[in-house]
Short mmCIF file of C-alpha atoms in Angstrom, two decimals:
data_model
loop_
_atom_site.label_atom_id
_atom_site.label_comp_id
_atom_site.label_asym_id
_atom_site.label_seq_id
_atom_site.Cartn_x
_atom_site.Cartn_y
_atom_site.Cartn_z
CA MET Y 1 0.02 0.01 -0.01
CA SER Y 2 1.51 3.41 -1.03
CA ASP Y 3 2.11 6.30 1.36
CA ASP Y 4 -0.59 8.10 -0.51
CA HIS Y 5 -3.08 5.40 0.12
CA ARG Y 6 -2.33 5.46 3.76
CA ASP Y 7 -2.84 9.15 4.04
CA ARG Y 8 -6.37 9.21 2.58
CA PRO Y 9 -8.20 8.54 5.84
CA ALA Y 10 -6.95 12.04 6.87
CA ILE Y 11 -10.18 13.44 5.40
CA LEU Y 12 -11.70 12.47 8.79
CA GLU Y 13 -9.56 15.14 10.51
CA HIS Y 14 -12.22 17.93 11.03
CA ASP Y 15 -13.92 20.17 13.69
CA ASP Y 16 -16.84 21.16 11.33
CA PRO Y 17 -19.38 18.25 11.50
CA ARG Y 18 -21.55 18.01 8.40
CA HIS Y 19 -25.27 17.57 8.76
CA ILE Y 20 -26.22 14.35 6.83
CA VAL Y 21 -29.88 13.11 6.56
CA THR Y 22 -30.36 9.45 6.13
CA LEU Y 23 -33.81 8.01 5.17
CA PRO Y 24 -36.32 6.39 5.03
CA ASP Y 25 -36.33 2.71 6.33
CA GLY Y 26 -35.90 0.73 9.51
CA SER Y 27 -36.23 -2.80 10.56
CA VAL Y 28 -36.20 -5.34 13.35
CA ASP Y 29 -33.55 -7.81 12.51
CA ARG Y 30 -34.25 -11.24 13.94
CA TRP Y 31 -31.17 -13.38 13.70
CA TYR Y 32 -31.08 -17.31 13.42
CA ALA Y 33 -28.55 -19.98 13.30
CA LEU Y 34 -29.35 -22.75 10.78
CA GLY Y 35 -28.85 -26.39 11.55
CA GLY Y 36 -29.63 -29.87 10.26
CA SER Y 37 -32.34 -32.21 11.48
CA GLY Y 38 -29.90 -33.42 14.10
CA GLY Y 39 -29.34 -29.91 15.40
CA ASP Y 40 -25.81 -29.36 14.31
CA ARG Y 41 -25.16 -25.87 12.76
CA PHE Y 42 -23.98 -25.72 9.22
CA GLU Y 43 -20.43 -24.55 8.68
CA SER Y 44 -21.22 -22.89 5.32
CA ALA Y 45 -23.93 -22.09 2.85
CA ASP Y 46 -22.28 -24.68 0.63
CA ALA Y 47 -22.90 -27.31 3.19
CA PHE Y 48 -26.56 -26.35 3.47
CA ALA Y 49 -26.86 -26.51 -0.30
CA ASP Y 50 -25.22 -30.07 -0.40
CA ARG Y 51 -27.91 -31.24 2.19
CA LEU Y 52 -30.66 -29.76 0.01
CA ALA Y 53 -29.23 -31.55 -3.00
CA ALA Y 54 -29.08 -34.76 -1.07
CA GLY Y 55 -32.85 -34.56 -0.39
CA ASP Y 56 -32.90 -33.28 3.23
CA ARG Y 57 -36.06 -31.14 3.84
CA THR Y 58 -36.11 -30.75 7.50
CA PHE Y 59 -33.87 -28.16 9.36
CA SER Y 60 -33.69 -26.17 12.50
CA LEU Y 61 -33.68 -22.48 13.20
CA GLU Y 62 -32.28 -21.32 16.42
CA PRO Y 63 -33.04 -17.69 17.44
CA THR Y 64 -29.81 -15.96 18.40
CA ALA Y 65 -30.32 -12.17 18.50
CA VAL Y 66 -32.86 -9.44 17.77
CA ARG Y 67 -31.11 -6.18 16.50
CA PRO Y 68 -32.25 -2.71 15.33
CA GLY Y 69 -31.72 -2.70 11.57
CA GLY Y 70 -32.37 -0.95 8.39
CA GLN Y 71 -30.08 0.71 5.79
CA ALA Y 72 -30.87 4.19 6.89
CA VAL Y 73 -30.29 3.26 10.50
CA ASN Y 74 -26.96 1.64 9.76
CA ALA Y 75 -25.89 4.67 7.69
CA ALA Y 76 -26.81 7.04 10.40
CA ARG Y 77 -24.76 5.17 13.00
CA GLN Y 78 -21.85 5.36 10.63
CA VAL Y 79 -22.22 9.11 10.03
CA HIS Y 80 -22.29 9.63 13.76
CA ALA Y 81 -19.28 7.38 14.37
CA LEU Y 82 -17.29 9.42 11.91
CA GLY Y 83 -17.98 12.55 13.72
CA ASP Y 84 -20.66 14.10 11.51
CA ARG Y 85 -24.24 14.96 12.56
CA PRO Y 86 -26.88 12.64 11.12
CA THR Y 87 -30.57 13.09 11.14
CA LEU Y 88 -32.17 9.64 10.86
CA ILE Y 89 -35.68 9.80 9.36
CA GLY Y 90 -36.99 6.24 9.35
CA HIS Y 91 -39.43 3.69 10.63
CA LEU Y 92 -38.45 3.34 14.29
CA ASP Y 93 -41.45 2.75 16.35
CA HIS Y 94 -40.27 -0.36 18.21
CA PRO Y 95 -38.58 -0.92 21.47
CA VAL Y 96 -35.54 -2.56 19.81
CA PHE Y 97 -34.33 0.88 18.70
CA PRO Y 98 -32.26 2.50 21.43
CA ASP Y 99 -32.22 6.24 22.31
CA PHE Y 100 -29.65 7.07 19.49
CA PRO Y 101 -27.15 9.89 20.45
CA PHE Y 102 -28.37 11.81 17.35
CA GLU Y 103 -31.50 13.27 16.00
CA THR Y 104 -34.17 10.92 14.84
CA ARG Y 105 -37.70 11.30 13.30
CA SER Y 106 -39.90 8.32 13.14
CA MET Y 107 -42.54 7.68 10.54
CA GLY Y 108 -44.05 4.60 11.90
CA PRO Y 109 -43.32 0.94 12.72
CA PRO Y 110 -40.32 -0.90 11.03
CA ALA Y 111 -40.29 -3.90 8.85
CA THR Y 112 -39.15 -7.45 9.88
CA VAL Y 113 -35.94 -8.91 8.45
CA ARG Y 114 -34.96 -12.52 9.28
CA VAL Y 115 -31.23 -12.99 9.08
CA VAL Y 116 -30.10 -16.59 8.81
CA ASP Y 117 -26.44 -17.24 9.83
CA VAL Y 118 -25.07 -20.11 7.92
CA GLY Y 119 -21.45 -20.57 9.08
CA GLY Y 120 -20.76 -16.81 8.88
CA GLU Y 121 -22.65 -16.40 5.57
CA GLU Y 122 -25.91 -14.41 6.08
CA LEU Y 123 -29.13 -15.03 4.25
CA GLN Y 124 -31.63 -12.24 4.52
CA LEU Y 125 -35.37 -12.86 4.36
CA ALA Y 126 -37.33 -9.64 4.34
CA GLU Y 127 -40.97 -9.56 4.87
CA PRO Y 128 -43.32 -7.07 3.44
CA GLY Y 129 -43.15 -4.02 5.64
CA PRO Y 130 -45.58 -1.33 6.81
CA ALA Y 131 -43.67 1.31 4.72
CA GLU Y 132 -44.91 -0.33 1.57
CA ASP Y 133 -47.39 2.63 1.17
CA TRP Y 134 -44.88 5.29 2.32
CA GLY Y 135 -44.74 8.42 0.43
CA LEU Y 136 -43.73 12.14 0.45
CA ALA Y 137 -46.67 12.92 2.76
CA GLU Y 138 -45.41 10.65 5.40
CA LEU Y 139 -41.94 12.29 5.18
CA LEU Y 140 -43.36 15.85 5.23
CA ALA Y 141 -45.26 14.98 8.31
CA VAL Y 142 -42.13 14.50 10.44
CA VAL Y 143 -39.72 17.05 8.71
CA ASP Y 144 -40.01 20.38 7.05
CA TRP Y 145 -38.89 20.14 3.42
CA ASP Y 146 -36.66 23.38 3.67
CA ARG Y 147 -34.89 21.69 6.64
CA LEU Y 148 -34.35 18.35 4.65
CA VAL Y 149 -32.85 20.13 1.72
CA ALA Y 150 -30.69 22.35 3.86
CA ALA Y 151 -28.56 19.43 4.92
CA ASP Y 152 -25.08 19.03 3.68
CA ALA Y 153 -25.84 15.77 2.05
CA LEU Y 154 -28.46 13.08 1.85
CA CYS Y 155 -28.05 9.34 2.08
CA CYS Y 156 -31.15 7.64 0.63
CA THR Y 157 -31.59 3.87 1.09
CA ASN Y 158 -33.65 0.81 0.46
CA TRP Y 159 -35.89 1.77 -2.51
CA VAL Y 160 -36.42 -1.86 -2.97
CA SER Y 161 -38.70 -1.90 0.11
CA VAL Y 162 -39.70 1.70 0.19
CA ARG Y 163 -40.70 2.52 -3.38
CA GLY Y 164 -42.07 5.91 -2.30
CA LEU Y 165 -38.48 7.18 -2.17
CA THR Y 166 -38.98 7.92 -5.88
CA ALA Y 167 -41.35 10.79 -4.90
CA VAL Y 168 -38.59 12.48 -2.86
CA PHE Y 169 -36.43 12.74 -6.05
CA ASP Y 170 -39.56 13.89 -8.10
CA ARG Y 171 -39.82 16.66 -5.44
CA LEU Y 172 -36.11 17.48 -5.65
CA ALA Y 173 -36.35 17.67 -9.37
CA ALA Y 174 -39.19 20.07 -9.12
CA THR Y 175 -37.80 22.27 -6.30
CA PRO Y 176 -33.97 22.13 -6.12
CA PRO Y 177 -32.25 23.50 -3.11
CA ALA Y 178 -30.44 26.84 -3.03
CA ASP Y 179 -27.21 25.20 -2.02
CA PRO Y 180 -25.40 22.18 -3.46
CA LEU Y 181 -26.94 18.84 -2.12
CA PRO Y 182 -24.79 15.87 -2.67
CA SER Y 183 -27.22 12.76 -2.67
CA VAL Y 184 -26.04 9.11 -2.39
CA VAL Y 185 -28.60 6.53 -3.31
CA ASP Y 186 -28.16 2.98 -2.15
CA PRO Y 187 -31.45 1.32 -3.39
CA GLY Y 188 -30.91 -2.12 -1.92
CA PRO Y 189 -31.14 -5.53 -3.66
CA ILE Y 190 -32.53 -4.37 -6.99
CA GLU Y 191 -31.73 -7.76 -8.52
CA THR Y 192 -34.86 -9.06 -6.82
CA VAL Y 193 -37.29 -6.68 -8.67
CA ASP Y 194 -38.58 -6.59 -12.27
CA PRO Y 195 -36.21 -4.60 -14.26
CA ALA Y 196 -39.15 -2.45 -15.62
CA ALA Y 197 -39.74 -1.38 -12.09
CA LEU Y 198 -36.31 0.38 -12.02
CA GLU Y 199 -37.26 2.85 -14.93
CA GLY Y 200 -39.26 4.91 -12.60
CA LEU Y 201 -36.51 5.20 -10.01
CA PHE Y 202 -33.74 5.90 -12.59
CA ASP Y 203 -35.87 8.45 -14.46
CA ALA Y 204 -36.45 10.25 -11.10
CA LEU Y 205 -32.90 10.33 -10.22
CA SER Y 206 -31.81 11.50 -13.62
CA ARG Y 207 -34.29 14.38 -13.56
CA ALA Y 208 -33.13 15.32 -9.99
CA ASP Y 209 -29.54 15.28 -10.86
CA ARG Y 210 -29.00 18.86 -12.21
CA ALA Y 211 -26.32 20.20 -14.35
CA ASP Y 212 -25.80 23.34 -12.33
CA GLY Y 213 -24.57 21.17 -9.33
CA SER Y 214 -27.42 22.00 -7.00
CA ILE Y 215 -28.25 18.33 -6.67
CA THR Y 216 -25.80 15.66 -7.46
CA VAL Y 217 -26.84 11.93 -7.40
CA VAL Y 218 -24.44 9.09 -6.95
CA LEU Y 219 -25.91 5.52 -7.17
CA SER Y 220 -24.24 3.18 -4.78
CA VAL Y 221 -24.55 -0.50 -5.44
CA ASN Y 222 -22.69 -3.76 -4.89
CA PRO Y 223 -21.61 -5.89 -7.88
CA THR Y 224 -24.80 -8.01 -8.07
CA GLU Y 225 -26.91 -4.87 -7.89
CA PHE Y 226 -24.72 -3.21 -10.59
CA ARG Y 227 -25.39 -6.08 -12.87
CA ALA Y 228 -29.03 -5.74 -12.45
CA ALA Y 229 -28.88 -2.01 -13.16
CA ALA Y 230 -26.55 -2.54 -16.10
CA ARG Y 231 -29.00 -5.20 -17.71
CA ALA Y 232 -31.90 -2.96 -17.18
CA VAL Y 233 -30.36 -0.25 -19.49
CA GLY Y 234 -28.38 -2.55 -21.87
CA VAL Y 235 -24.74 -1.93 -20.93
CA ASP Y 236 -21.90 -4.36 -20.12
CA ALA Y 237 -22.98 -6.07 -16.77
CA GLU Y 238 -19.49 -6.69 -15.32
CA PRO Y 239 -18.39 -3.90 -12.89
CA THR Y 240 -15.40 -2.21 -14.38
CA ALA Y 241 -14.43 1.37 -14.74
CA ASP Y 242 -15.54 1.34 -18.32
CA SER Y 243 -18.90 -0.23 -17.64
CA LEU Y 244 -19.61 1.97 -14.59
CA ALA Y 245 -18.80 5.02 -16.87
CA ALA Y 246 -21.31 3.64 -19.37
CA LEU Y 247 -24.02 3.08 -16.83
CA ARG Y 248 -23.50 6.43 -15.42
CA ALA Y 249 -23.85 7.94 -18.86
CA ALA Y 250 -26.93 5.82 -19.70
CA LEU Y 251 -28.58 6.96 -16.36
CA ASP Y 252 -27.32 10.64 -16.86
CA LEU Y 253 -26.26 10.75 -13.22
CA THR Y 254 -23.29 12.49 -11.51
CA GLY Y 255 -21.81 9.21 -10.47
CA VAL Y 256 -22.06 5.43 -10.04
CA VAL Y 257 -20.11 3.43 -7.70
CA SER Y 258 -19.86 -0.37 -7.12
CA HIS Y 259 -18.50 -1.69 -3.82
CA GLY Y 260 -17.47 -5.18 -3.42
CA PRO Y 261 -15.11 -7.49 -1.38
CA ASP Y 262 -12.20 -6.76 -3.55
CA ALA Y 263 -12.47 -3.16 -4.55
CA ALA Y 264 -14.78 -0.24 -4.96
CA ILE Y 265 -15.01 1.28 -8.47
CA GLY Y 266 -16.54 4.61 -9.22
CA ALA Y 267 -17.25 6.80 -12.27
CA THR Y 268 -18.41 10.37 -12.30
CA ARG Y 269 -18.89 12.95 -15.06
CA THR Y 270 -15.20 13.97 -14.80
CA GLU Y 271 -13.26 10.93 -13.46
CA THR Y 272 -13.04 7.23 -12.70
CA ALA Y 273 -11.38 5.56 -9.83
CA VAL Y 274 -10.58 2.22 -8.19
CA ALA Y 275 -9.94 1.79 -4.45
CA GLU Y 276 -8.73 -1.62 -3.38
CA MET Y 277 -10.49 -3.02 -0.36
CA TYR Y 278 -8.62 -3.08 2.93
CA ASP Y 279 -7.47 -6.54 4.20
CA VAL Y 280 -10.04 -8.24 6.22
CA GLY Y 281 -9.32 -11.10 8.63
CA ASP Y 282 -12.10 -13.66 9.43
CA PRO Y 283 -15.38 -12.01 8.48
CA ARG Y 284 -17.61 -11.54 11.53
CA ARG Y 285 -20.61 -9.82 10.04
CA THR Y 286 -21.51 -8.73 6.48
CA THR Y 287 -25.13 -7.66 6.79
CA GLY Y 288 -24.86 -3.79 7.08
CA ALA Y 289 -21.42 -3.45 5.69
CA GLY Y 290 -22.63 -2.01 2.38
CA ASP Y 291 -24.71 0.51 4.32
CA ARG Y 292 -21.66 1.65 6.06
CA PHE Y 293 -19.79 2.00 2.79
CA SER Y 294 -22.51 4.30 1.46
CA ALA Y 295 -22.32 6.27 4.61
CA GLY Y 296 -18.66 6.83 4.51
CA LEU Y 297 -19.00 7.78 0.79
CA THR Y 298 -21.67 10.32 1.65
CA CYS Y 299 -19.46 11.92 4.32
CA ALA Y 300 -16.61 12.27 2.04
CA LEU Y 301 -18.75 13.80 -0.78
CA ALA Y 302 -20.37 16.18 1.78
CA ARG Y 303 -16.97 17.78 2.06
CA GLY Y 304 -16.32 17.94 -1.73
CA ARG Y 305 -13.63 15.17 -1.55
CA GLY Y 306 -12.52 13.51 -4.71
CA LEU Y 307 -13.79 10.24 -5.92
CA GLU Y 308 -10.91 7.86 -4.89
CA PRO Y 309 -10.57 9.14 -1.28
CA ALA Y 310 -14.28 8.92 -0.97
CA LEU Y 311 -14.20 5.19 -2.14
CA SER Y 312 -11.34 4.62 0.20
CA LEU Y 313 -13.29 5.92 3.26
CA GLY Y 314 -16.24 3.82 2.31
CA ASN Y 315 -14.04 0.79 1.98
CA ALA Y 316 -12.50 1.44 5.48
CA CYS Y 317 -15.93 1.63 7.12
CA ALA Y 318 -17.17 -1.52 5.30
CA ALA Y 319 -13.95 -3.55 6.06
CA HIS Y 320 -13.95 -2.58 9.76
CA PHE Y 321 -17.50 -3.64 10.18
CA VAL Y 322 -16.93 -7.00 8.36
CA GLU Y 323 -14.02 -7.79 10.52
CA THR Y 324 -15.23 -6.63 13.98
CA GLY Y 325 -19.03 -6.16 13.78
CA ASP Y 326 -18.51 -2.65 15.07
CA THR Y 327 -19.02 0.63 13.42
CA ALA Y 328 -15.76 2.38 12.49
CA ASP Y 329 -14.76 5.58 14.32
CA PRO Y 330 -11.92 7.85 12.89
CA ALA Y 331 -9.33 5.89 14.90
CA ALA Y 332 -10.37 2.65 13.37
CA VAL Y 333 -10.32 4.11 9.87
CA ARG Y 334 -6.83 5.55 10.46
CA ALA Y 335 -5.59 2.24 11.72
CA LEU Y 336 -6.80 0.52 8.62
CA GLY Y 337 -4.93 3.14 6.53
CA GLU Y 338 -1.63 2.56 8.48
CA ASP Y 339 -1.59 -1.04 7.95
#
């Protein structure tokens, strides 16, 4: 790792916290260990698949934990840990959510997500949530629009479960803010939806992303989600700098980023960049790592940082979480940069 790469986490050195709004989901994550009919836990997803292929159809689920979840919740925690000032606007009406040390606005009860841990590999089973009918009216019932767009950045998540998020970008397109508003959109597992359903989202994001820079939109996806987006618009479905640039151009957005276990790749209107992932030991948790990547990316973009250091910060946040299960603070990010 070069000296330049080690220095990139220095973007965390600041005494002027940025106000970042994360929205609009929230979930109660119920965790389970998966075992065979004899009660032994599977050591890997492949071992589970082998038992299925062999004809086994009876398995055991052992409840292990109940945790507060949701992409916007995870992102807000990461923003706060990095020293910035989040406002979490989500679905938080449940005792599992603690008294967060930052501003929150709740729009109702959360969804339920069941996370099955198979030897350290996590399978997520999301149930239809109460936010299915969520829309702009529910957002404006808990926050004034002018306050929302006065933030230094937005981190918008989980469109897959909260389709009304499209209406937020319709409103942004119609009434852009006075000051620049970087907006990171992490839409969730879009590979699970009909590609035709993505058209409305992509159209709203494109119309909100303004040439005058008042609103800039960066789409943040993992490689599987990138392939789904690429197929929907007919570009090369493997995440490379060239294919990200092609997807960005097809969507007419400021930027597209793909974050994976090996590297984060990004393309904007003016540059492309690749940031290698930090070394990770034995993975402890993966669910929520992508949300922390998007939060780190948002914090960097809120300060006008370049694409490569923004990708590097996102990688550091994700890597620390995967390795430890904890949300990275500036000291943890600096330690990764010094390895």
